[in-house]
Amino acid sequence: MKNIYAIGVGLIGGSLAIDIKKHRPDTVIHGISRKDATLNKALELGLIDEKATLDDIENADLVIVSIPVDATVKLLPTILDKISDTGLVVDAGSTKEDICKVVENHPKRRNFLAMHPIAGTEHSGPTAAIEGLFVGKTNIVCEVEKTTFKLQEKALKLFTDIGMRIRYMNPVEHDRHIAYVSHLSHISSFMLGKTVIEKEKNERDIFDMAGSGFASTVRLAKSSPEMWTPIFKQNKTNVIETLDEYINNLTHFKELMKDDNFEAIYEEMKNTNHIKDILNGII
Amino acid sequence: MKNIYAIGVGLIGGSLAIDIKKHRPDTVIHGISRKDATLNKALELGLIDEKATLDDIENADLVIVSIPVDATVKLLPTILDKISDTGLVVDAGSTKEDICKVVENHPKRRNFLAMHPIAGTEHSGPTAAIEGLFVGKTNIVCEVEKTTFKLQEKALKLFTDIGMRIRYMNPVEHDRHIAYVSHLSHISSFMLGKTVIEKEKNERDIFDMAGSGFASTVRLAKSSPEMWTPIFKQNKTNVIETLDEYINNLTHFKELMKDDNFEAIYEEMKNTNHIKDILNGII
């Protein structure tokens, strides 16, 4: 896998490029982006070795697609059209069902591997790319059996080498689970930020009182709307289900408070406290 | 302020003890706690120099009360009864209205200073105490005019020396604002944890998929129910108001998704994104 083409050179694409180059110094990383300014920035930062276009993909040993999931669904068939018989295309999108579906009958389906590296920060773009982002993180691979064995083997070796552990899941299960542990967190954070900002319009000083706890809870509200809108759109049904459950739990908590049932409030928190043990080791 | 009595030697009381001792090596820190095991642990960790009881308070130059806010309301009049004319009692509670009210007519009111250092972690107890917790943090002081000038001057000098900036606010405003930037974050975190844990009962593997974003959003769900139940009880009206607004915002977001209005979803997130600038410098 000497010639690697990164379509999208932001947080995920750029960070993958850094780590792959570090572990495989002889690879050449070619960057592809909608915006030339983004490519120039990636070149300047040393994330990529060369600028390229979609037409160059025929020379690729590996293509890594790390762009918003609506763009992936749109572009993936064209990318697969262009890949050589010995080349592999992987995507790093946060949804998997629509992406797998759009290429399910593509003649080059066996040259595609669907994956979701569970890693990131709230920042975006080439400047957000960091070394070692994937160390100890989970890479969820979907429909592995649909990919040519030799190609999956090479790719999974590469992603294991940069520090990831591989887990296998079908795309429907992936989207249902990830709604709970990732998509819902983002909405809870965005709406918490909104609630406090609305208040702050009338109360200028309120943010002076915010501490590290608030900052931690609202951190994901810094995330890119360009990236997250299509995720919520593609995973609409699952996300609405998680929102229903979350809103019900909040409403129940509020009702307990209204009823002065603070013993039950205590129990609500006590029963959730063991999240400590569950979270141990995640970060 | 040579003899300092710390009532409560957990995260806040213990961390204050560490930093005060560091900046004023000649002070003697006396620890007071409901549980002897807690005091022994604080002694073992070097947070306090000596164990003491409430009856010793007459010898105090400064008493720092860092216990759950219901215990503070209950105990504060007794503590003030015992303080000498030249001694000062401060509290570090997360609510201020009930605490100020319970001593408003106390004959020693001028020997009390109400404050809320906006600092902490999700951990609790003596082992959670850390050095430098208060550096660069805000200490909100309420009804400063009700405290003897010489005593407030000494205390504020001490808290400034350990790195805090002082802000003044009345207790009613404090409780209304802090509901937004602290209390609501804790509930949003606890209920997010609950929502995902409920799901996890049926889906064992879901937490393997959780990343650092989820961990950050749910971090406060590790907080102590013993400490937070009385906070929610004392600040009930304000907290219910913030919950109403938060639930409304989440419900609106859900309705936009149901209506496939993803342009509006994008705007919701875009409009909250400037939380970036607001948060700069908080942590």
Coordinates of C-alpha atoms in Angstrom, one line a residue:
Chain A
M1 CA 0.0 0.0 0.0
K2 CA 2.5 2.5 -1.2
N3 CA 0.2 5.1 -2.8
I4 CA -2.4 6.3 -0.4
Y5 CA -5.1 8.8 -1.4
A6 CA -6.8 10.7 1.4
I7 CA -10.1 12.2 0.2
G8 CA -10.7 14.7 3.0
V9 CA -7.7 15.9 4.9
G10 CA -9.4 17.3 8.1
L11 CA -9.4 16.0 11.6
I12 CA -9.8 12.3 10.7
G13 CA -8.2 12.1 7.3
G14 CA -5.3 14.3 8.4
S15 CA -4.7 12.4 11.6
L16 CA -4.7 9.1 9.8
A17 CA -2.2 10.5 7.3
I18 CA 0.2 11.5 10.1
D19 CA 0.1 8.1 11.8
I20 CA 0.3 6.1 8.6
K21 CA 3.3 8.1 7.4
K22 CA 4.9 7.6 10.8
H23 CA 4.5 3.8 10.7
R24 CA 5.1 3.4 7.0
P25 CA 7.6 6.1 6.0
D26 CA 7.8 4.8 2.4
T27 CA 4.1 5.5 1.6
V28 CA 3.2 8.5 -0.5
I29 CA 0.2 10.4 0.8
H30 CA -1.9 12.1 -1.9
G31 CA -4.5 14.6 -0.7
I32 CA -7.8 15.3 -2.4
S33 CA -10.2 18.0 -1.3
R34 CA -13.1 20.0 -2.6
K35 CA -11.3 23.2 -1.6
D36 CA -7.8 24.0 -2.9
A37 CA -7.1 26.1 0.2
T38 CA -7.7 23.1 2.4
L39 CA -5.2 21.0 0.4
N40 CA -2.6 23.8 0.5
K41 CA -3.0 23.9 4.3
A42 CA -2.6 20.1 4.5
L43 CA 0.5 20.3 2.4
E44 CA 1.9 23.2 4.4
L45 CA 1.3 21.2 7.6
G46 CA 3.0 18.2 6.2
L47 CA -0.1 16.0 6.4
I48 CA 0.1 15.1 2.7
D49 CA 3.0 14.7 0.3
E50 CA 1.2 15.7 -2.9
K51 CA -2.0 17.2 -4.1
A52 CA -4.2 15.1 -6.3
T53 CA -7.7 14.8 -7.9
L54 CA -10.3 12.1 -8.2
D55 CA -9.0 11.1 -11.6
D56 CA -5.7 10.0 -10.0
I57 CA -7.4 7.4 -7.9
E58 CA -6.7 4.7 -10.5
N59 CA -3.1 4.7 -9.2
A60 CA -4.2 4.2 -5.6
D61 CA -3.3 1.2 -3.4
L62 CA -5.6 2.6 -0.7
V63 CA -8.2 5.4 -0.7
I64 CA -9.3 6.7 2.6
V65 CA -12.6 8.7 2.5
S66 CA -13.0 11.0 5.5
I67 CA -15.6 13.6 4.4
P68 CA -19.1 14.4 5.7
V69 CA -21.4 11.3 5.4
D70 CA -23.7 12.8 2.8
A71 CA -20.7 13.6 0.5
T72 CA -19.5 10.0 1.1
V73 CA -22.8 8.5 0.0
K74 CA -22.8 10.8 -3.1
L75 CA -19.2 10.2 -4.1
L76 CA -18.4 6.6 -3.1
P77 CA -19.8 4.9 -6.2
T78 CA -17.7 7.2 -8.4
I79 CA -14.6 6.5 -6.3
L80 CA -15.2 2.8 -6.6
D81 CA -15.7 3.1 -10.3
K82 CA -12.2 4.5 -10.5
I83 CA -10.3 2.1 -8.2
S84 CA -8.1 -0.5 -9.7
D85 CA -8.7 -4.2 -9.1
T86 CA -5.9 -4.3 -6.6
G87 CA -6.8 -1.1 -4.8
L88 CA -9.0 -0.7 -1.7
V89 CA -11.4 2.1 -0.7
V90 CA -12.2 2.6 3.0
D91 CA -14.4 5.2 4.6
A92 CA -14.4 6.6 8.1
G93 CA -17.9 7.9 8.4
S94 CA -20.0 8.0 11.6
T95 CA -22.9 6.3 10.0
K96 CA -22.7 3.0 8.2
E97 CA -26.1 1.8 6.9
D98 CA -26.6 4.3 4.1
I99 CA -23.0 4.1 3.1
C100 CA -23.0 0.3 2.8
K101 CA -26.3 0.4 1.0
V102 CA -25.2 2.8 -1.7
V103 CA -22.5 0.4 -2.9
E104 CA -24.1 -2.9 -2.1
N105 CA -24.6 -3.8 -5.7
H106 CA -21.5 -2.0 -7.1
P107 CA -19.3 -4.3 -9.3
K108 CA -16.3 -3.2 -7.2
R109 CA -18.0 -3.9 -3.8
R110 CA -15.2 -6.3 -2.9
N111 CA -12.7 -3.4 -3.2
F112 CA -14.5 -1.4 -0.4
L113 CA -14.2 -1.7 3.4
A114 CA -16.7 0.2 5.6
M115 CA -15.3 1.4 8.9
H116 CA -15.8 3.8 11.7
P117 CA -12.8 4.8 13.8
I118 CA -14.2 5.9 17.2
A119 CA -11.8 8.8 17.7
G120 CA -11.9 12.5 17.3
T121 CA -12.0 15.8 19.0
E122 CA -14.5 18.7 18.8
H123 CA -12.2 20.5 16.3
S124 CA -12.2 20.2 12.5
G125 CA -10.1 20.9 9.4
P126 CA -6.4 20.1 8.6
T127 CA -5.2 22.2 11.6
A128 CA -7.2 19.8 13.9
A129 CA -5.2 16.8 12.8
I130 CA -3.0 15.3 15.5
E131 CA -0.5 12.5 15.9
G132 CA -1.5 9.4 17.8
L133 CA -5.3 10.1 17.7
F134 CA -6.1 6.5 17.1
V135 CA -3.9 4.8 19.7
G136 CA -6.0 2.5 21.9
K137 CA -9.2 3.5 20.0
T138 CA -11.8 1.1 18.5
N139 CA -12.2 0.8 14.8
I140 CA -15.6 -0.6 13.9
V141 CA -15.6 -2.6 10.7
C142 CA -18.9 -3.4 8.9
E143 CA -19.7 -6.2 6.5
V144 CA -16.0 -7.4 6.5
E145 CA -17.0 -10.5 4.6
K146 CA -18.0 -8.5 1.6
T147 CA -14.4 -7.3 1.1
T148 CA -11.7 -9.3 -0.7
F149 CA -9.7 -11.1 2.0
K150 CA -6.3 -10.0 0.9
L151 CA -7.3 -6.3 0.9
Q152 CA -9.1 -6.4 4.3
E153 CA -6.0 -8.2 5.7
K154 CA -3.7 -5.4 4.5
A155 CA -6.0 -2.6 5.7
L156 CA -6.7 -4.1 9.1
K157 CA -2.9 -4.7 9.6
L158 CA -2.3 -1.0 8.8
F159 CA -5.0 0.2 11.2
T160 CA -3.8 -2.2 13.9
D161 CA -0.3 -0.9 13.4
I162 CA -1.4 2.7 14.2
G163 CA -2.8 1.5 17.5
M164 CA -6.5 0.6 16.9
R165 CA -8.4 -2.4 18.0
I166 CA -10.8 -3.8 15.4
R167 CA -14.4 -4.8 16.2
Y168 CA -16.9 -6.2 13.7
M169 CA -20.5 -5.2 13.5
N170 CA -23.3 -5.1 10.9
P171 CA -24.2 -1.6 9.7
V172 CA -27.7 -1.6 11.2
E173 CA -26.5 -2.5 14.6
H174 CA -23.7 0.1 14.3
D175 CA -26.1 2.9 13.6
R176 CA -28.4 1.9 16.4
H177 CA -25.7 1.7 19.0
I178 CA -23.7 4.7 18.0
A179 CA -26.9 6.9 18.3
Y180 CA -26.7 6.3 22.0
V181 CA -23.0 6.6 22.7
S182 CA -22.2 9.4 20.3
H183 CA -25.0 11.1 18.4
L184 CA -27.1 11.7 21.5
S185 CA -24.1 13.2 23.4
H186 CA -23.7 15.7 20.7
I187 CA -27.3 16.9 20.8
S188 CA -27.4 17.0 24.6
S189 CA -24.3 19.2 24.4
F190 CA -25.6 21.5 21.6
M191 CA -28.9 22.0 23.4
L192 CA -27.2 22.6 26.8
G193 CA -25.1 25.3 25.1
K194 CA -28.2 26.8 23.4
T195 CA -30.1 26.9 26.7
V196 CA -27.3 28.7 28.5
I197 CA -26.6 31.1 25.6
E198 CA -30.2 32.1 25.4
K199 CA -30.1 32.9 29.1
E200 CA -26.8 34.8 28.7
K201 CA -28.4 37.2 26.2
N202 CA -30.0 38.8 29.2
E203 CA -27.4 38.0 31.8
R204 CA -24.0 39.1 30.5
D205 CA -22.0 37.8 33.3
I206 CA -23.3 34.2 33.5
F207 CA -20.3 32.6 31.8
D208 CA -17.9 34.1 34.3
M209 CA -19.5 31.5 36.7
A210 CA -19.0 28.6 34.4
G211 CA -16.5 26.0 35.6
S212 CA -14.7 23.1 34.2
G213 CA -17.8 20.9 34.7
F214 CA -19.8 23.0 32.3
A215 CA -17.0 23.2 29.8
S216 CA -16.7 19.4 29.8
T217 CA -20.4 18.9 29.3
V218 CA -20.8 21.4 26.5
R219 CA -17.5 20.6 24.8
L220 CA -19.2 18.8 21.9
A221 CA -21.2 21.9 21.1
K222 CA -18.1 23.2 19.4
S223 CA -18.4 20.4 16.8
S224 CA -18.8 21.1 13.1
P225 CA -22.5 21.5 11.9
E226 CA -21.3 20.6 8.4
M227 CA -20.3 17.2 9.6
W228 CA -23.1 16.6 12.1
T229 CA -26.2 17.6 10.1
P230 CA -25.8 14.8 7.6
I231 CA -25.1 12.3 10.4
F232 CA -28.4 13.2 12.1
K233 CA -30.2 13.0 8.8
Q234 CA -28.9 9.6 7.9
N235 CA -29.4 8.2 11.4
K236 CA -32.7 10.0 11.9
T237 CA -34.9 7.1 13.2
N238 CA -32.3 5.9 15.8
V239 CA -31.5 9.4 16.9
I240 CA -35.1 10.3 17.5
E241 CA -35.5 7.2 19.6
T242 CA -32.6 8.1 21.8
L243 CA -33.9 11.7 22.1
D244 CA -37.3 10.4 23.2
E245 CA -35.7 8.3 25.9
Y246 CA -33.4 11.1 27.0
I247 CA -36.3 13.7 27.2
N248 CA -38.4 11.2 29.1
N249 CA -35.7 10.7 31.7
L250 CA -35.2 14.4 32.1
T251 CA -38.9 15.0 32.4
H252 CA -39.1 12.3 35.0
F253 CA -36.3 13.9 37.0
K254 CA -38.1 17.2 36.8
E255 CA -41.4 15.7 38.0
L256 CA -39.6 14.1 41.0
M257 CA -38.2 17.5 41.9
K258 CA -41.6 19.1 41.6
D259 CA -43.0 16.4 43.9
D260 CA -40.2 17.1 46.4
N261 CA -39.3 13.4 46.1
F262 CA -35.6 13.9 46.8
E263 CA -35.1 10.4 47.9
A264 CA -35.9 9.3 44.4
I265 CA -33.6 12.0 43.0
Y266 CA -30.8 10.6 45.1
E267 CA -31.5 7.1 43.8
E268 CA -31.6 8.3 40.2
M269 CA -28.1 9.7 40.6
K270 CA -26.8 6.7 42.7
N271 CA -28.0 4.3 40.1
T272 CA -26.1 6.1 37.4
N273 CA -22.9 6.6 39.4
H274 CA -21.5 3.2 38.3
I275 CA -20.9 4.9 34.9
K276 CA -17.5 5.4 36.7
D277 CA -16.6 1.8 36.3
I278 CA -18.0 1.6 32.8
L279 CA -16.0 4.6 31.6
N280 CA -12.8 3.4 33.1
G281 CA -10.4 3.0 30.3
I282 CA -12.4 4.9 27.6
I283 CA -10.1 7.9 27.7
Chain B
M1 CA -5.2 33.4 60.6
K2 CA -2.9 30.9 62.2
N3 CA -5.5 28.3 63.4
I4 CA -7.6 27.2 60.5
Y5 CA -10.4 24.6 61.1
A6 CA -11.7 22.7 58.1
I7 CA -15.1 21.3 58.6
G8 CA -15.3 18.8 55.8
V9 CA -12.0 17.5 54.5
G10 CA -13.1 16.2 51.1
L11 CA -12.5 17.5 47.5
I12 CA -13.0 21.2 48.4
G13 CA -12.0 21.3 52.1
G14 CA -9.0 19.1 51.5
S15 CA -7.8 21.0 48.4
L16 CA -8.2 24.4 50.2
A17 CA -6.2 22.9 53.1
I18 CA -3.3 21.9 50.7
D19 CA -3.1 25.3 49.0
I20 CA -3.4 27.3 52.2
K21 CA -0.7 25.3 53.9
K22 CA 1.5 25.8 50.8
H23 CA 1.1 29.6 50.8
R24 CA 1.0 30.0 54.6
P25 CA 3.3 27.3 56.0
D26 CA 2.9 28.6 59.6
T27 CA -0.8 27.9 59.8
V28 CA -2.1 24.9 61.6
I29 CA -4.9 23.1 59.8
H30 CA -7.4 21.3 62.1
G31 CA -9.8 18.9 60.5
I32 CA -13.4 18.2 61.6
S33 CA -15.6 15.5 60.1
R34 CA -18.6 13.5 60.9
K35 CA -16.7 10.3 60.2
D36 CA -13.5 9.5 62.1
A37 CA -12.3 7.3 59.2
T38 CA -12.4 10.4 56.9
L39 CA -10.3 12.4 59.4
N40 CA -7.8 9.7 59.7
K41 CA -7.5 9.5 55.9
A42 CA -7.1 13.3 55.7
L43 CA -4.3 13.1 58.4
E44 CA -2.6 10.2 56.6
L45 CA -2.7 12.2 53.3
G46 CA -1.2 15.2 55.1
L47 CA -4.3 17.4 54.3
I48 CA -4.6 18.4 57.9
D49 CA -2.2 18.7 60.8
E50 CA -4.6 17.7 63.6
K51 CA -8.0 16.2 64.3
A52 CA -10.5 18.4 66.1
T53 CA -14.2 18.6 67.1
L54 CA -16.8 21.4 66.9
D55 CA -16.0 22.3 70.5
D56 CA -12.5 23.4 69.5
I57 CA -13.8 26.1 67.1
E58 CA -13.6 28.8 69.8
N59 CA -9.8 28.7 69.1
A60 CA -10.3 29.3 65.4
D61 CA -9.0 32.2 63.4
L62 CA -10.8 30.8 60.4
V63 CA -13.3 28.1 59.9
I64 CA -13.9 26.7 56.4
V65 CA -17.2 24.8 56.0
S66 CA -17.1 22.5 53.0
I67 CA -19.9 19.9 53.6
P68 CA -23.1 19.1 51.7
V69 CA -25.3 22.3 51.7
D70 CA -28.1 20.7 53.8
A71 CA -25.6 20.0 56.5
T72 CA -24.2 23.5 56.2
V73 CA -27.7 25.0 56.7
K74 CA -28.2 22.8 59.7
L75 CA -24.8 23.3 61.3
L76 CA -23.9 26.9 60.5
P77 CA -25.8 28.6 63.3
T78 CA -24.1 26.3 65.9
I79 CA -20.7 27.0 64.3
L80 CA -21.3 30.8 64.5
D81 CA -22.4 30.4 68.1
K82 CA -19.0 29.0 68.9
I83 CA -16.7 31.4 66.9
S84 CA -14.8 34.0 68.8
D85 CA -15.3 37.7 68.1
T86 CA -12.1 37.8 66.0
G87 CA -12.7 34.6 64.2
L88 CA -14.3 34.2 60.7
V89 CA -16.5 31.4 59.3
V90 CA -16.7 30.9 55.6
D91 CA -18.6 28.3 53.6
A92 CA -17.9 26.9 50.2
G93 CA -21.4 25.7 49.3
S94 CA -22.9 25.5 45.8
T95 CA -26.1 27.3 46.9
K96 CA -26.1 30.6 48.6
E97 CA -29.7 31.8 49.3
D98 CA -30.7 29.3 52.0
I99 CA -27.3 29.4 53.6
C100 CA -27.3 33.2 53.9
K101 CA -30.9 33.2 55.1
V102 CA -30.3 30.8 58.0
V103 CA -27.8 33.2 59.6
E104 CA -29.3 36.5 58.5
N105 CA -30.3 37.4 62.1
H106 CA -27.5 35.6 63.9
P107 CA -25.8 37.8 66.4
K108 CA -22.4 36.8 64.9
R109 CA -23.5 37.4 61.3
R110 CA -20.6 39.8 60.8
N111 CA -18.2 36.9 61.5
F112 CA -19.5 35.0 58.5
L113 CA -18.6 35.2 54.8
A114 CA -20.6 33.3 52.2
M115 CA -18.7 32.1 49.2
H116 CA -18.7 29.7 46.4
P117 CA -15.4 28.7 44.8
I118 CA -16.2 27.6 41.3
A119 CA -13.8 24.7 41.2
G120 CA -14.0 21.0 41.6
T121 CA -13.8 17.6 39.8
E122 CA -16.3 14.8 39.6
H123 CA -14.5 13.0 42.5
S124 CA -15.1 13.3 46.2
G125 CA -13.6 12.6 49.6
P126 CA -10.1 13.3 51.0
T127 CA -8.4 11.3 48.3
A128 CA -9.9 13.6 45.7
A129 CA -8.1 16.7 47.2
I130 CA -5.5 18.1 44.8
E131 CA -3.0 20.9 44.8
G132 CA -3.7 24.0 42.8
L133 CA -7.4 23.3 42.3
F134 CA -8.3 27.0 42.7
V135 CA -5.6 28.6 40.5
G136 CA -7.4 30.9 38.0
K137 CA -10.8 30.0 39.3
T138 CA -13.6 32.3 40.3
N139 CA -14.7 32.7 44.0
I140 CA -18.2 34.2 44.2
V141 CA -18.7 36.1 47.4
C142 CA -22.2 37.0 48.6
E143 CA -23.4 39.8 50.8
V144 CA -19.8 40.9 51.4
E145 CA -21.1 44.1 53.1
K146 CA -22.5 42.0 56.0
T147 CA -19.1 40.8 57.1
T148 CA -16.7 42.8 59.3
F149 CA -14.3 44.6 57.0
K150 CA -11.1 43.4 58.6
L151 CA -12.2 39.8 58.5
Q152 CA -13.3 39.9 54.9
E153 CA -10.1 41.6 53.9
K154 CA -8.0 38.9 55.5
A155 CA -10.0 36.1 54.0
L156 CA -10.1 37.5 50.5
K157 CA -6.4 38.1 50.6
L158 CA -5.9 34.5 51.5
F159 CA -8.2 33.2 48.7
T160 CA -6.5 35.6 46.2
D161 CA -3.1 34.3 47.3
I162 CA -4.1 30.7 46.4
G163 CA -5.0 31.9 42.9
M164 CA -8.6 32.8 42.9
R165 CA -10.3 35.9 41.4
I166 CA -13.1 37.3 43.5
R167 CA -16.5 38.3 42.2
Y168 CA -19.4 39.7 44.2
M169 CA -23.0 38.8 43.8
N170 CA -26.2 38.6 45.8
P171 CA -27.3 35.1 46.9
V172 CA -30.5 35.1 44.9
E173 CA -28.7 36.0 41.7
H174 CA -26.0 33.5 42.4
D175 CA -28.5 30.7 42.7
R176 CA -30.4 31.7 39.6
H177 CA -27.2 31.9 37.5
I178 CA -25.5 28.8 38.9
A179 CA -28.5 26.7 38.0
Y180 CA -27.7 27.3 34.3
V181 CA -23.9 26.9 34.3
S182 CA -23.6 24.2 36.8
H183 CA -26.7 22.5 38.2
L184 CA -28.3 21.8 34.8
S185 CA -25.0 20.4 33.4
H186 CA -25.0 17.8 36.2
I187 CA -28.6 16.7 35.5
S188 CA -28.0 16.6 31.7
S189 CA -25.0 14.4 32.4
F190 CA -26.7 12.1 34.9
M191 CA -29.7 11.6 32.6
L192 CA -27.5 11.0 29.6
G193 CA -25.7 8.3 31.6
K194 CA -29.0 6.8 32.7
T195 CA -30.4 6.7 29.1
V196 CA -27.3 4.9 27.8
I197 CA -27.1 2.5 30.8
E198 CA -30.8 1.5 30.4
K199 CA -30.0 0.6 26.8
E200 CA -26.9 -1.2 27.8
K201 CA -28.9 -3.7 29.9
N202 CA -30.0 -5.2 26.6
E203 CA -26.9 -4.4 24.6
R204 CA -23.8 -5.5 26.5
D205 CA -21.3 -4.2 24.0
I206 CA -22.6 -0.7 23.6
F207 CA -19.9 0.9 25.8
D208 CA -17.1 -0.5 23.7
M209 CA -18.3 2.0 21.1
A210 CA -18.1 5.0 23.4
G211 CA -15.4 7.5 22.7
S212 CA -13.9 10.5 24.5
G213 CA -16.8 12.7 23.4
F214 CA -19.3 10.5 25.4
A215 CA -16.9 10.3 28.3
S216 CA -16.6 14.1 28.4
T217 CA -20.4 14.7 28.2
V218 CA -21.2 12.1 30.9
R219 CA -18.2 12.9 33.2
L220 CA -20.4 14.8 35.8
A221 CA -22.6 11.7 36.2
K222 CA -19.8 10.4 38.4
S223 CA -20.5 13.1 40.9
S224 CA -21.6 12.5 44.5
P225 CA -25.4 12.1 45.0
E226 CA -24.9 12.9 48.7
M227 CA -23.6 16.3 47.7
W228 CA -25.9 17.0 44.8
T229 CA -29.3 16.0 46.2
P230 CA -29.4 18.8 48.7
I231 CA -28.2 21.3 46.1
F232 CA -31.1 20.4 43.8
K233 CA -33.4 20.6 46.8
Q234 CA -32.3 24.0 47.9
N235 CA -32.3 25.4 44.4
K236 CA -35.4 23.6 43.3
T237 CA -37.3 26.5 41.6
N238 CA -34.3 27.7 39.5
V239 CA -33.3 24.2 38.5
I240 CA -36.8 23.3 37.4
E241 CA -36.8 26.5 35.2
T242 CA -33.6 25.5 33.5
L243 CA -34.8 21.9 33.0
D244 CA -38.0 23.3 31.4
E245 CA -36.0 25.3 28.9
Y246 CA -33.5 22.5 28.2
I247 CA -36.3 20.0 27.6
N248 CA -38.1 22.5 25.3
N249 CA -34.9 23.0 23.3
L250 CA -34.4 19.2 23.0
T251 CA -38.0 18.6 22.0
H252 CA -37.8 21.4 19.4
F253 CA -34.6 19.8 18.0
K254 CA -36.4 16.4 17.8
E255 CA -39.5 18.0 16.1
L256 CA -37.2 19.6 13.5
M257 CA -35.7 16.1 12.8
K258 CA -39.1 14.5 12.5
D259 CA -40.1 17.2 10.0
D260 CA -36.9 16.6 8.0
N261 CA -36.0 20.2 8.5
F262 CA -32.2 19.7 8.5
E263 CA -31.5 23.2 7.4
A264 CA -32.9 24.3 10.7
I265 CA -31.0 21.6 12.5
Y266 CA -27.8 23.0 10.9
E267 CA -28.7 26.5 12.1
E268 CA -29.4 25.3 15.6
M269 CA -25.9 23.9 15.8
K270 CA -24.2 26.8 13.9
N271 CA -25.8 29.3 16.3
T272 CA -24.5 27.4 19.3
N273 CA -21.0 27.0 17.9
H274 CA -19.8 30.3 19.2
I275 CA -19.8 28.6 22.6
K276 CA -16.1 28.1 21.5
D277 CA -15.3 31.7 22.0
I278 CA -17.3 32.0 25.2
L279 CA -15.6 28.9 26.7
N280 CA -12.1 30.1 25.8
G281 CA -10.2 30.5 29.0
I282 CA -12.6 28.7 31.3
I283 CA -10.4 25.7 31.7

